[in-house]
Coordinates of C-alpha atoms and ligand atoms in Angstrom, one line a residue:
X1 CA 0.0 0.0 0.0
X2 CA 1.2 3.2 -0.7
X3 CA -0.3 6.6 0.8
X4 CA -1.5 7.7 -2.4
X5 CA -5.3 7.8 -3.0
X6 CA -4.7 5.2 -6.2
X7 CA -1.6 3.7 -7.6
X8 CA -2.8 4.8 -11.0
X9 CA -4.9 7.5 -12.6
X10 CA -5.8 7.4 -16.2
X11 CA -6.7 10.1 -17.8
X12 CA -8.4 9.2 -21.3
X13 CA -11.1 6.3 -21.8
X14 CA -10.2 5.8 -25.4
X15 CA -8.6 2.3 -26.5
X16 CA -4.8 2.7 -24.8
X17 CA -6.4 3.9 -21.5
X18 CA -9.3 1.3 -20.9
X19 CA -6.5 -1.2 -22.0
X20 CA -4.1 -0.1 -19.4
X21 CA -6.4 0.7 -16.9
X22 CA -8.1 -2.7 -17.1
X23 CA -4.6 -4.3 -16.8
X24 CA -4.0 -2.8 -14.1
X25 CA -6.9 -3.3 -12.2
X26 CA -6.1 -7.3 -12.9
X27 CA -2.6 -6.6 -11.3
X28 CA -4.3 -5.8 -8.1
X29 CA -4.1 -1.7 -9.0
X30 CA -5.9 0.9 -7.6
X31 CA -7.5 2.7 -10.4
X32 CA -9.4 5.5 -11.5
X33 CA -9.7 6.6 -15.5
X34 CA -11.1 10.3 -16.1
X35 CA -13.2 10.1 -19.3
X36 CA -15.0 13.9 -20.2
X37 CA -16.9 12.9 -22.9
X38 CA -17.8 9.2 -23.7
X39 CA -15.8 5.5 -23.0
X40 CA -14.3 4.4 -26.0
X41 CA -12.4 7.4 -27.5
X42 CA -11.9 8.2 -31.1
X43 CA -11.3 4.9 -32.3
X44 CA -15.1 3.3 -31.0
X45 CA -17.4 6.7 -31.1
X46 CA -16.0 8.9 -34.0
X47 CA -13.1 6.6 -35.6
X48 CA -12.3 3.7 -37.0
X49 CA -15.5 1.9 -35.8
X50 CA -18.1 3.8 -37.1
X51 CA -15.8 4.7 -39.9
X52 CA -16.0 0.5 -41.1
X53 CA -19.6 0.8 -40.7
X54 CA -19.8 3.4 -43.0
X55 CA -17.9 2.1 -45.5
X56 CA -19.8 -1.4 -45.4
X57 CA -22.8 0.7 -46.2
X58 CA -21.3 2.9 -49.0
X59 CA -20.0 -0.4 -50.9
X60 CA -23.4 -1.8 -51.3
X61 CA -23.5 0.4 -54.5
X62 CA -20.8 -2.0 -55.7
X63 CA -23.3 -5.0 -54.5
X64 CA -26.1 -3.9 -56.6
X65 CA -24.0 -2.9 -59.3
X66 CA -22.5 -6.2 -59.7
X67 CA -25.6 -8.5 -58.9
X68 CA -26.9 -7.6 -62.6
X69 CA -23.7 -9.8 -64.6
X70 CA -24.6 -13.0 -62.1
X71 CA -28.7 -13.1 -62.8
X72 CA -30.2 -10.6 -60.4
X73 CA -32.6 -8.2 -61.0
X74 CA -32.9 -5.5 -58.5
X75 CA -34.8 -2.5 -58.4
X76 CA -33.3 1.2 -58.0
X77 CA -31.7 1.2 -54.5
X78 CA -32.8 3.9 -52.0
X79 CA -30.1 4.6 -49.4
X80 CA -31.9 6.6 -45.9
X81 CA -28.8 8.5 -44.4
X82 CA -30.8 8.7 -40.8
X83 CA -31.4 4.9 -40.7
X84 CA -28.0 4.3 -41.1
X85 CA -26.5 7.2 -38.4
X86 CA -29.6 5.6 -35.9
X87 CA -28.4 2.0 -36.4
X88 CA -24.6 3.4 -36.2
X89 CA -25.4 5.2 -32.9
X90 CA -27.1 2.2 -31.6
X91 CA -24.0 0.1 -32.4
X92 CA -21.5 2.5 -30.5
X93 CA -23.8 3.0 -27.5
X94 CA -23.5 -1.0 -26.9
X95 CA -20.1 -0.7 -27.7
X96 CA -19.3 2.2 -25.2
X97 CA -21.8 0.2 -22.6
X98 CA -19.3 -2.5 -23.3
X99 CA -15.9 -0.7 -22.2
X100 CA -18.1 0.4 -18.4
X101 CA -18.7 -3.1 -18.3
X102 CA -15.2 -4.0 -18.7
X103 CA -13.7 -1.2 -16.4
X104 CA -15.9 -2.5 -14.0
X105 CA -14.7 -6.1 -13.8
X106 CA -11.9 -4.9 -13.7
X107 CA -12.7 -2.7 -10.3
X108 CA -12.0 0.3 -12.4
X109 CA -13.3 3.5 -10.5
X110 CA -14.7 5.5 -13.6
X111 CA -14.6 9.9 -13.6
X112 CA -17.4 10.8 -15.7
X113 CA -15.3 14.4 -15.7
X114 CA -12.3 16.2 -17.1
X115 CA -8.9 16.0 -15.3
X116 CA -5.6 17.3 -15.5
X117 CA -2.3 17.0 -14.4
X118 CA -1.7 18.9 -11.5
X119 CA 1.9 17.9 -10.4
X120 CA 4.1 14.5 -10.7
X121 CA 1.5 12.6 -8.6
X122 CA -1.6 14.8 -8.6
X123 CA -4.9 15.0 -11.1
X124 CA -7.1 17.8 -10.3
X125 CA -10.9 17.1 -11.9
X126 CA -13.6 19.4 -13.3
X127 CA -15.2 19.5 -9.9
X128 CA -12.1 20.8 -8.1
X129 CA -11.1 17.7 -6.3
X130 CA -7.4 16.4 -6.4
X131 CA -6.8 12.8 -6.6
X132 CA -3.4 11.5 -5.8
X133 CA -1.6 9.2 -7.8
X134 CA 1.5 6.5 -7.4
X135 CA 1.1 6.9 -11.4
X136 CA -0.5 9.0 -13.7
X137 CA -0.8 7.6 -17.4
X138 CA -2.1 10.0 -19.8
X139 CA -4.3 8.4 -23.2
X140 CA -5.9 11.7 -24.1
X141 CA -5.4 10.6 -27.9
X142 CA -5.7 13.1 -31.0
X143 CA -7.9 16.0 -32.5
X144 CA -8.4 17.1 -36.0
X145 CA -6.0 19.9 -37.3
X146 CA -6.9 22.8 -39.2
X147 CA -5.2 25.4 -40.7
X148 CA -5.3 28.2 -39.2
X149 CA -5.2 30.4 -42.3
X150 CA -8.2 29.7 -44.7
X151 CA -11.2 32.5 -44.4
X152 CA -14.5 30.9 -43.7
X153 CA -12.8 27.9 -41.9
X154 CA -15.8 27.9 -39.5
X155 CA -18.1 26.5 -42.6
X156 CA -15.8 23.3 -42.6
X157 CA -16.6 20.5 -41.2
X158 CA -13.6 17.6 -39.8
X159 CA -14.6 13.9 -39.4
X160 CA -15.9 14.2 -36.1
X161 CA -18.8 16.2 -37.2
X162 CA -19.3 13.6 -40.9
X163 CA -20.5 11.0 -38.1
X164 CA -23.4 12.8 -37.0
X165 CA -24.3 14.8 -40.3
X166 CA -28.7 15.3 -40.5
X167 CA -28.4 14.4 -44.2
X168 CA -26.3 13.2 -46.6
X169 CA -24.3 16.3 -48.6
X170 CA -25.1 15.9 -52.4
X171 CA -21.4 17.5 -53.3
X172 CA -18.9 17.4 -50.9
X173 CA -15.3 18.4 -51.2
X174 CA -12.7 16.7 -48.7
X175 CA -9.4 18.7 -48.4
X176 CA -6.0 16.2 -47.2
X177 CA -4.8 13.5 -49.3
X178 CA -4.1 11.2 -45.9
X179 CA -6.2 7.9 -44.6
X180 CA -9.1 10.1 -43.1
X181 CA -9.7 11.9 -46.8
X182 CA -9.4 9.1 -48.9
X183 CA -11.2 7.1 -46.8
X184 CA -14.2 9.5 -46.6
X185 CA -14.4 10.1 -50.2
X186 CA -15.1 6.6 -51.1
X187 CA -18.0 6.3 -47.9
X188 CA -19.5 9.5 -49.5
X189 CA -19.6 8.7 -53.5
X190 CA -20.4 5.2 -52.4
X191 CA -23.4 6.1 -50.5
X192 CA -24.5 8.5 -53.5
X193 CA -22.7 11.8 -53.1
X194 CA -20.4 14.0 -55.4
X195 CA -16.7 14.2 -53.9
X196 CA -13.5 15.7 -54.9
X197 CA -11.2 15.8 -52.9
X198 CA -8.7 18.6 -53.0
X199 CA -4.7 18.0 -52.0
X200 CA -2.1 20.1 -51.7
X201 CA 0.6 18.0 -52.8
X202 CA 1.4 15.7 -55.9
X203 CA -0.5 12.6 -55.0
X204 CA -2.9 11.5 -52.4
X205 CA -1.4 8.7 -49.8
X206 CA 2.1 10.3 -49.4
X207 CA 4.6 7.6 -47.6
X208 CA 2.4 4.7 -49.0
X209 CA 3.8 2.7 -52.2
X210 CA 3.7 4.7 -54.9
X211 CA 2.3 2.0 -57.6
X212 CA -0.9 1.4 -54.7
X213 CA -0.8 5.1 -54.8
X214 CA -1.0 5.2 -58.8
X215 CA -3.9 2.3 -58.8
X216 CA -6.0 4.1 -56.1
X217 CA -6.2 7.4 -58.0
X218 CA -6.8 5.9 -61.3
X219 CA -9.9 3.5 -59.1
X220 CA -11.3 6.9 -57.9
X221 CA -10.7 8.9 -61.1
X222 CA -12.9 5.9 -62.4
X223 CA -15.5 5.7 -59.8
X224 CA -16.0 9.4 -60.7
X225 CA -14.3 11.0 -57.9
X226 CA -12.6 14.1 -58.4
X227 CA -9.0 14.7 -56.9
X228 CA -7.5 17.9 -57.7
X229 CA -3.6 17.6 -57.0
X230 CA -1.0 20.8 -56.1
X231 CA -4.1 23.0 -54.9
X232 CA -5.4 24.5 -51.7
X233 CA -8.3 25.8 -50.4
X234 CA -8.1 29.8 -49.6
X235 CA -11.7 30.6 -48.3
X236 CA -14.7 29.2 -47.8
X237 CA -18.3 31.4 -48.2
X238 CA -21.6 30.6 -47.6
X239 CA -23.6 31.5 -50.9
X240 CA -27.2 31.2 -51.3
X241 CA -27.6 27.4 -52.8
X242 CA -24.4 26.0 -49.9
X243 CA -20.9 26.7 -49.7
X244 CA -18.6 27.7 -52.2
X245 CA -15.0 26.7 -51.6
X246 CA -12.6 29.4 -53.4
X247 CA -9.0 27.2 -54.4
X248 CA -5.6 28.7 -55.2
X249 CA -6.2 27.9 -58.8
X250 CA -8.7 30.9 -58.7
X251 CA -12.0 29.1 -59.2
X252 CA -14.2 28.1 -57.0
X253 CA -16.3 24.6 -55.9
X254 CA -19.5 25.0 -54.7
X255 CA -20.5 22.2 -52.4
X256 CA -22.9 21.5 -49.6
X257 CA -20.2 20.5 -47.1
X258 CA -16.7 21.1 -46.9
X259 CA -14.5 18.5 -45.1
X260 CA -11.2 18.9 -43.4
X261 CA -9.3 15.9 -43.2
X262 CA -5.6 17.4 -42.6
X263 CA -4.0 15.7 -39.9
X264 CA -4.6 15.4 -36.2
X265 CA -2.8 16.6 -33.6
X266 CA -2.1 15.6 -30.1
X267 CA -4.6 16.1 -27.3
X268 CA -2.5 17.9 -24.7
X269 CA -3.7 21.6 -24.5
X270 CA -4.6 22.8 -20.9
X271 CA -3.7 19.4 -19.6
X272 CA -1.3 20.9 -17.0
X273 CA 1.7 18.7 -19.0
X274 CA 4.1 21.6 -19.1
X275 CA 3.6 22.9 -15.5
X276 CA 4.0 19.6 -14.0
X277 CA 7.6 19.4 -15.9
X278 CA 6.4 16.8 -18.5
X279 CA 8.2 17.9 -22.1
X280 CA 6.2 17.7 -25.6
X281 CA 7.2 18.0 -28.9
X282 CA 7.0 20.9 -31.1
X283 CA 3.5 19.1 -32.3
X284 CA 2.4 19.1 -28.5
X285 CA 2.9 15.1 -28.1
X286 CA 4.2 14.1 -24.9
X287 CA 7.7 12.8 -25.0
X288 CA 8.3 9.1 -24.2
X289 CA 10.8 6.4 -24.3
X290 CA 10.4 2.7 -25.2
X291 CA 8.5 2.1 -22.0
X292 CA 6.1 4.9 -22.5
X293 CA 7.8 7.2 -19.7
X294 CA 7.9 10.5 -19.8
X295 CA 10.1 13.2 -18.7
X296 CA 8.5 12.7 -15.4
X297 CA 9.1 9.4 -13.9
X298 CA 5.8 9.0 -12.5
X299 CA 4.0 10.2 -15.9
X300 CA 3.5 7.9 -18.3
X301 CA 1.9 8.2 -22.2
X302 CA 0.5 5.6 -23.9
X303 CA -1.8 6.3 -27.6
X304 CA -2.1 9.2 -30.4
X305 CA -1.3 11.5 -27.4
X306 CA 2.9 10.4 -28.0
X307 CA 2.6 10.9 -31.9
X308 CA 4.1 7.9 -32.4
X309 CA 2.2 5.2 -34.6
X310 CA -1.0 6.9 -34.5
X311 CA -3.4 3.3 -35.0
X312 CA -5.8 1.8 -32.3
X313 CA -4.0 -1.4 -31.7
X314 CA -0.9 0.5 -31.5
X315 CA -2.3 2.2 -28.5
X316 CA -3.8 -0.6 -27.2
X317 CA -0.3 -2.6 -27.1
X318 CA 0.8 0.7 -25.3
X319 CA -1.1 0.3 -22.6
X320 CA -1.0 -3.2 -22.2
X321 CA 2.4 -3.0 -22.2
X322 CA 2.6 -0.1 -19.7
X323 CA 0.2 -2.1 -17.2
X324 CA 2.7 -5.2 -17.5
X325 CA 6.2 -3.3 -16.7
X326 CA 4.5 -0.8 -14.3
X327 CA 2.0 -3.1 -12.1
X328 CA 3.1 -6.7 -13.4
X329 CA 6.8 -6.2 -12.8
X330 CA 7.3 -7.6 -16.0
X331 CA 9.3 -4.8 -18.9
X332 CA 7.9 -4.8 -22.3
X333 CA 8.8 -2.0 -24.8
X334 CA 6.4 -1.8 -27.8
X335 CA 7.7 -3.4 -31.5
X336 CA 7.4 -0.4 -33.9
X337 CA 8.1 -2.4 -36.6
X338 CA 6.2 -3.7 -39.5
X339 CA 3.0 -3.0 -38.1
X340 CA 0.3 -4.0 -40.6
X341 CA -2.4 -0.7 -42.0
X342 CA -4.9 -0.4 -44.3
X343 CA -6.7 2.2 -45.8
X344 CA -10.7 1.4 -45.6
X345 CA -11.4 3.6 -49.6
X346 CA -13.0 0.9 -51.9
X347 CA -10.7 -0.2 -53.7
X348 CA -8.8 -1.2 -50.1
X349 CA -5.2 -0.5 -49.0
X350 CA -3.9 -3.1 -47.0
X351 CA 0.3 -2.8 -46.5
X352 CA 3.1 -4.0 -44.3
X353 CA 6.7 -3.0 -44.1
X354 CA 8.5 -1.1 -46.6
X355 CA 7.4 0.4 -49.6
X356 CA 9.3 0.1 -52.9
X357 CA 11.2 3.4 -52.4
X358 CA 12.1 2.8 -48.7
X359 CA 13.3 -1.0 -50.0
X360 CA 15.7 0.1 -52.2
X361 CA 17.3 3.0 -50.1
X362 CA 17.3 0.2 -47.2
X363 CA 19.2 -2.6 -48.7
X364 CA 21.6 -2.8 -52.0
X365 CA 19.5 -5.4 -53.7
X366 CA 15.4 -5.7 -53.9
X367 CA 13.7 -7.8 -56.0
X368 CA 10.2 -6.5 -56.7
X369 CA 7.3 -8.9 -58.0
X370 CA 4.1 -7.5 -59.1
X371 CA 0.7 -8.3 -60.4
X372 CA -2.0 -6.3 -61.5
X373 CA -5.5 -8.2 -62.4
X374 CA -8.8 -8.3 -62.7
X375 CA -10.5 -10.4 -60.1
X376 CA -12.7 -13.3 -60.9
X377 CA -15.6 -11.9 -59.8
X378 CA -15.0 -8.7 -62.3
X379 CA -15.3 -11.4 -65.2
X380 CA -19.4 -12.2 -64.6
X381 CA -19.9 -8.2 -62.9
X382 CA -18.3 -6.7 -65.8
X383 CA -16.4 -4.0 -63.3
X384 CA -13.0 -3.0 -65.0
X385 CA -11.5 -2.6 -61.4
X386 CA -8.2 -4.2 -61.2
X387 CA -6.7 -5.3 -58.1
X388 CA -2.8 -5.2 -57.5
X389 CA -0.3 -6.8 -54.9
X390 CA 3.5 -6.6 -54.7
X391 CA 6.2 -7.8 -52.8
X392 CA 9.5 -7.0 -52.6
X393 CA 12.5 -9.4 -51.3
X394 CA 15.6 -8.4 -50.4
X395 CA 17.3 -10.1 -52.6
X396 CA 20.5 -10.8 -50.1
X397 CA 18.8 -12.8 -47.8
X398 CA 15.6 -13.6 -49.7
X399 CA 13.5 -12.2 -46.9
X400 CA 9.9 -10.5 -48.0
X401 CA 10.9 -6.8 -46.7
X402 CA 7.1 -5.4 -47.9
X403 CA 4.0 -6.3 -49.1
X404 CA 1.4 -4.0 -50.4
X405 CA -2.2 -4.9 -52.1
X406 CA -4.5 -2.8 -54.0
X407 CA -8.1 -4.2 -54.2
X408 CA -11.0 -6.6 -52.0
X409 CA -9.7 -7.6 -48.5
X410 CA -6.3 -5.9 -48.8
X411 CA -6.6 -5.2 -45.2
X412 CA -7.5 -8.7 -44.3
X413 CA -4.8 -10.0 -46.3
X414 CA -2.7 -7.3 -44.8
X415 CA -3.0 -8.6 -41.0
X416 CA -1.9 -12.2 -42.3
X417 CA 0.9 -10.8 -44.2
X418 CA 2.3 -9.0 -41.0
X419 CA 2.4 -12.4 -39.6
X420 CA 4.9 -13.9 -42.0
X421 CA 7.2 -10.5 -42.4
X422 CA 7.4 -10.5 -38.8
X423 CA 8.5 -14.2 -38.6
X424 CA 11.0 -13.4 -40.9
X425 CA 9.9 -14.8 -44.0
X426 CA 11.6 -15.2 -47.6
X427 CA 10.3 -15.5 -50.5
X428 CA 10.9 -18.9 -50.8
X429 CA 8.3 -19.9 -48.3
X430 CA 6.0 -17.6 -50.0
X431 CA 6.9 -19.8 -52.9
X432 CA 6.7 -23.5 -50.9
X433 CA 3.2 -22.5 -49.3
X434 CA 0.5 -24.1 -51.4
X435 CA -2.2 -21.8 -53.4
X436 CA -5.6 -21.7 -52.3
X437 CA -7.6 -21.7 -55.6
X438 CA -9.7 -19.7 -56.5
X439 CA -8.6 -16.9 -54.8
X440 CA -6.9 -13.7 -55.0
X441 CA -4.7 -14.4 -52.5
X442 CA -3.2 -17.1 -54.1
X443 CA -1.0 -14.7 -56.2
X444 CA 0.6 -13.9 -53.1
X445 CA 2.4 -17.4 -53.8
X446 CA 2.4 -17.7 -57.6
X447 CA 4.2 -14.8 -58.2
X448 CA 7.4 -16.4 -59.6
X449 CA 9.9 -13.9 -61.8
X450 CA 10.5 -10.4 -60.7
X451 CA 9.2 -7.5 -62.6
X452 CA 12.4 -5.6 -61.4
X453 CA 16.0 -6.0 -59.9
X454 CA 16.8 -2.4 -58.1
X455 CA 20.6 -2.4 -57.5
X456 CA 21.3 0.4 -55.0
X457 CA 24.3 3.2 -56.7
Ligands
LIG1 P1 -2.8 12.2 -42.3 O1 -1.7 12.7 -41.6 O2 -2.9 10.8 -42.7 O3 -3.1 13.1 -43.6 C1 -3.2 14.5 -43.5 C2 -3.4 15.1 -44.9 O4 -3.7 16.5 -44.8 C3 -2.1 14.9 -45.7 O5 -2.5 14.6 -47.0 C4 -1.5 16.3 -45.6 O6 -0.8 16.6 -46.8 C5 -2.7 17.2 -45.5 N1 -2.5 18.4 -44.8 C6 -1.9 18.6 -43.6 N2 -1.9 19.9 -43.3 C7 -2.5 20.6 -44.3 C8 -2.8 22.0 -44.6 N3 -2.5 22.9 -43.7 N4 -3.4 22.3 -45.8 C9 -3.7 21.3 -46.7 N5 -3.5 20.0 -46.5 C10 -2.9 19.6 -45.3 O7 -4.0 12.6 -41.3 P2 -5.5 12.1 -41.3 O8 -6.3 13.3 -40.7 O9 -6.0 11.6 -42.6 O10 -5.5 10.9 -40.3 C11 -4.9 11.1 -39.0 C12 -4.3 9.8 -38.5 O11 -5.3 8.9 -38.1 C13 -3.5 9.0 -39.6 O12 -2.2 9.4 -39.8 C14 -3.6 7.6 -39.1 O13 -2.6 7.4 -38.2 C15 -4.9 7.6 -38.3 N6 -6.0 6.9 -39.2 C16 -5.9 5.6 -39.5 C17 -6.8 5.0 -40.2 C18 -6.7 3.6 -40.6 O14 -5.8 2.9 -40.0 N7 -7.4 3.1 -41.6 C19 -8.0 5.7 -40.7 C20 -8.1 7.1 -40.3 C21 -7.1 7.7 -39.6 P3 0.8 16.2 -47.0 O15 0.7 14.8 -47.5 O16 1.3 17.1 -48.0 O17 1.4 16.3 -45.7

């Protein structure tokens, strides 16, 4: 026992701190976890879950489109906006009912309130009361970014607001080029509205493979979505029939809603970081090592809130790991590395490891193999969407140093992949492992003769 009030106060209820907290709690841990607005945090009330669900709707239009080439007949679709935001809603209230539940079992003491950080081991809440704290871990995650300098910004929304929209916009206009844009521009023209989506540098994606890059534009440019490239948005009015969005090209896109998807930053202002001693980054993230530690010993970071790989299970392995060197005696530092992602448009993104540029500035020889095809399913739908997948080997050692797919399930196939590049595998297992036929994933094993040998100068 110590003679602090708890031996540790979370302050976040999103996916790193219910994760640690819970941990915890099953350590034998005194906890308490602050939570202002709702259990879950971005990821379960206004991220990646609703975000699937959204995109599982909006690719019904491929569904119906489809069903024509393999015998069915089915009448003109109508797609209801509010049924689907209701039955959302209803999905992330269970969910959030879910993560009390768990906190509970878990002899969690929940703060339905703000709190700060009020000194090494003291949180000061909403109310005014100060909790002390053997521990403080802090899992306040991210919050959309915008710029500062656009006129009108006000009118725009960010994807916390596209969650909870009345109706669906007829033309929308998404500025970024990153997961959050891309991926809301295919819910959107999916479910029926017109998107472009408006980017300030050369191609959408940046820092994913450049040939997944290529195929994704040329899928949306196909699909009817608009991306202008090298532009920005200056201003943004409201005119009599919505808003019109004025770019630096001089011309202007009128639209109904104008969405900012440019980055998120970390959730640290007024948090009483700085005054307790705790250094940030120049973005505001809190400043950690590989245990999650801050400048403070007694302050830990787990979660968006460090800037560090900005995905839910990436927080989630934060906090677990936290918990277990902290309260279960037992050190783990988070793996980094090849961490599977996929982008949820439609086509799908799935990737692990390097991409083709990385590859070749990493190691002196890469082999790359590459396939681009249409899937069987496109033969009887008539769709002329192609799906792509690429690997490349060092071609030293023979071990698969990226994998990167273009098309249905890339993110699926994407997970498994991370599997076999973090065991270490070559290409010549890739090549002993049976195909499953028919699928698409069996050209994951088929793919025999490079398409290139990239000799580093
Ligand atoms: P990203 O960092 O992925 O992309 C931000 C985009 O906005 C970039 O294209 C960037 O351009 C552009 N941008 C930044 N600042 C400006 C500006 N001032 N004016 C114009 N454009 C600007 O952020 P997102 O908001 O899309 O997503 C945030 C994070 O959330 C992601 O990085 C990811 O970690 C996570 N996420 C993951 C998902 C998944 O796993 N499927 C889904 C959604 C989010 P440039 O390229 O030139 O920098």
């Amino acid at each position: 026992m110590t003679s602090f009030d708890v031996d540790l106060f979370v302050i976040g209820g999103g996916s790193g701190g219910v994760r640690a907290a819970r941990i915890a709690g099953g350590y034998g841990a005194r906890v308490m976890l602050a939570e202002e607005f709702r259990l879950g945090g971005t990821c379960v009330i206004r991220g990646c879950v609703p975000k699937k669900l959204l995109v599982y709707a909006s690719r019904f239009a491929d569904e119906f489109a489809d069903a024509k080439g393999f015998g069915w007949t089915v009448p003109a679709p109508i797609f209801d906006w509010p049924t689907l935001i209701a039955n959302k809603d209803k999905e992330i209230d269970r969910l959030e009912r879910a993560y009390g539940t768990t906190l509970a079992n878990a002899n969690v003491e929940v703060i339905r309130q703000r709190a700060v950080v009020d000194g090494p081991h003291t949180v000061r809440l909403a109310d005014g009361r100060r909790v002390t704290a053997a521990h403080i871990l802090v899992a306040t995650g991210g919050w959309p970014q915008l710029p500062a300098d656009i006129s009108g910004i006000e009118h725009a929304i960010t994807s916390n607001e596209a969650f909870y929209l009345d109706a669906l916009p007829k033309r929308v206009v998404i500025n970024g080029g990153g997961y959050i844009a891309v991926e809301f521009a295919g819910i959107f023209h999916g479910l029926g509205s017109e998107v472009t989506i408006v980017y300030r540098g050369d191609g959408i994606l940046r820092g994913f493979d450049d040939d997944l890059r290529a195929g994704l534009v040329e899928a949306y440019s196909r699909r009817g979505i608009r991306i202008l490239t090298r532009t920005r948005i200056t201003g943004i009015v409201r005119g009599a029939s919505g808003l019109e969005v004025a770019l630096s090209d001089g011309s202007i896109l009128p639209c109904d809603k104008a969405m900012f998807a440019t980055g998120r930053i970390p959730h640290t202002g007024n948090l009483g970081l700085e005054t307790a001693g705790v250094e940030l980054d120049g973005r505001g993230a809190v400043k950690v090592d590989a245990f999650s530690r801050s400048s403070i010993p007694s302050i830990y970071a787990v979660g968006d809130v460090t800037d560090r790989v900005n995905l839910t299970p990436v927080a989630i392995r934060e906090g677990h790991a936290f918990a277990d060197t902290v309260f279960g005696k037992h050190p783990v530092a988070m793996d980094h590395r090849l961490i599977p992602s996929a982008v949820f448009s439609t086509p799908e993104l799935g990737t692990v490891g390097l991409t083709e540029t990385q590859a070749a500035a990493a190691y002196p020889v890469i082999d790359v193999y590459k396939t681009s095809f249409r899937t069987m399913k496109a033969t009887l739908s008539g769709s002329a969407e192609r799906m792509m997948m690429k690997l490349l080997v060092d071609g030293v050692s023979d071990r698969v140093v990226g994998a990167h797919i273009l098309g249905p399930d890339a993110g699926e196939m994407a997970q498994l992949l991370g599997v076999l590049l973090k065991a270490g595998a070559t290409k010549r297992d890739f090549d002993q492992t049976c195909a499953l036929h028919p699928s698409a994933a069996e050209e994951l094993v088929t793919m025999r003769k490079p398409t290139a040998r990239l000799m580093r100068s």
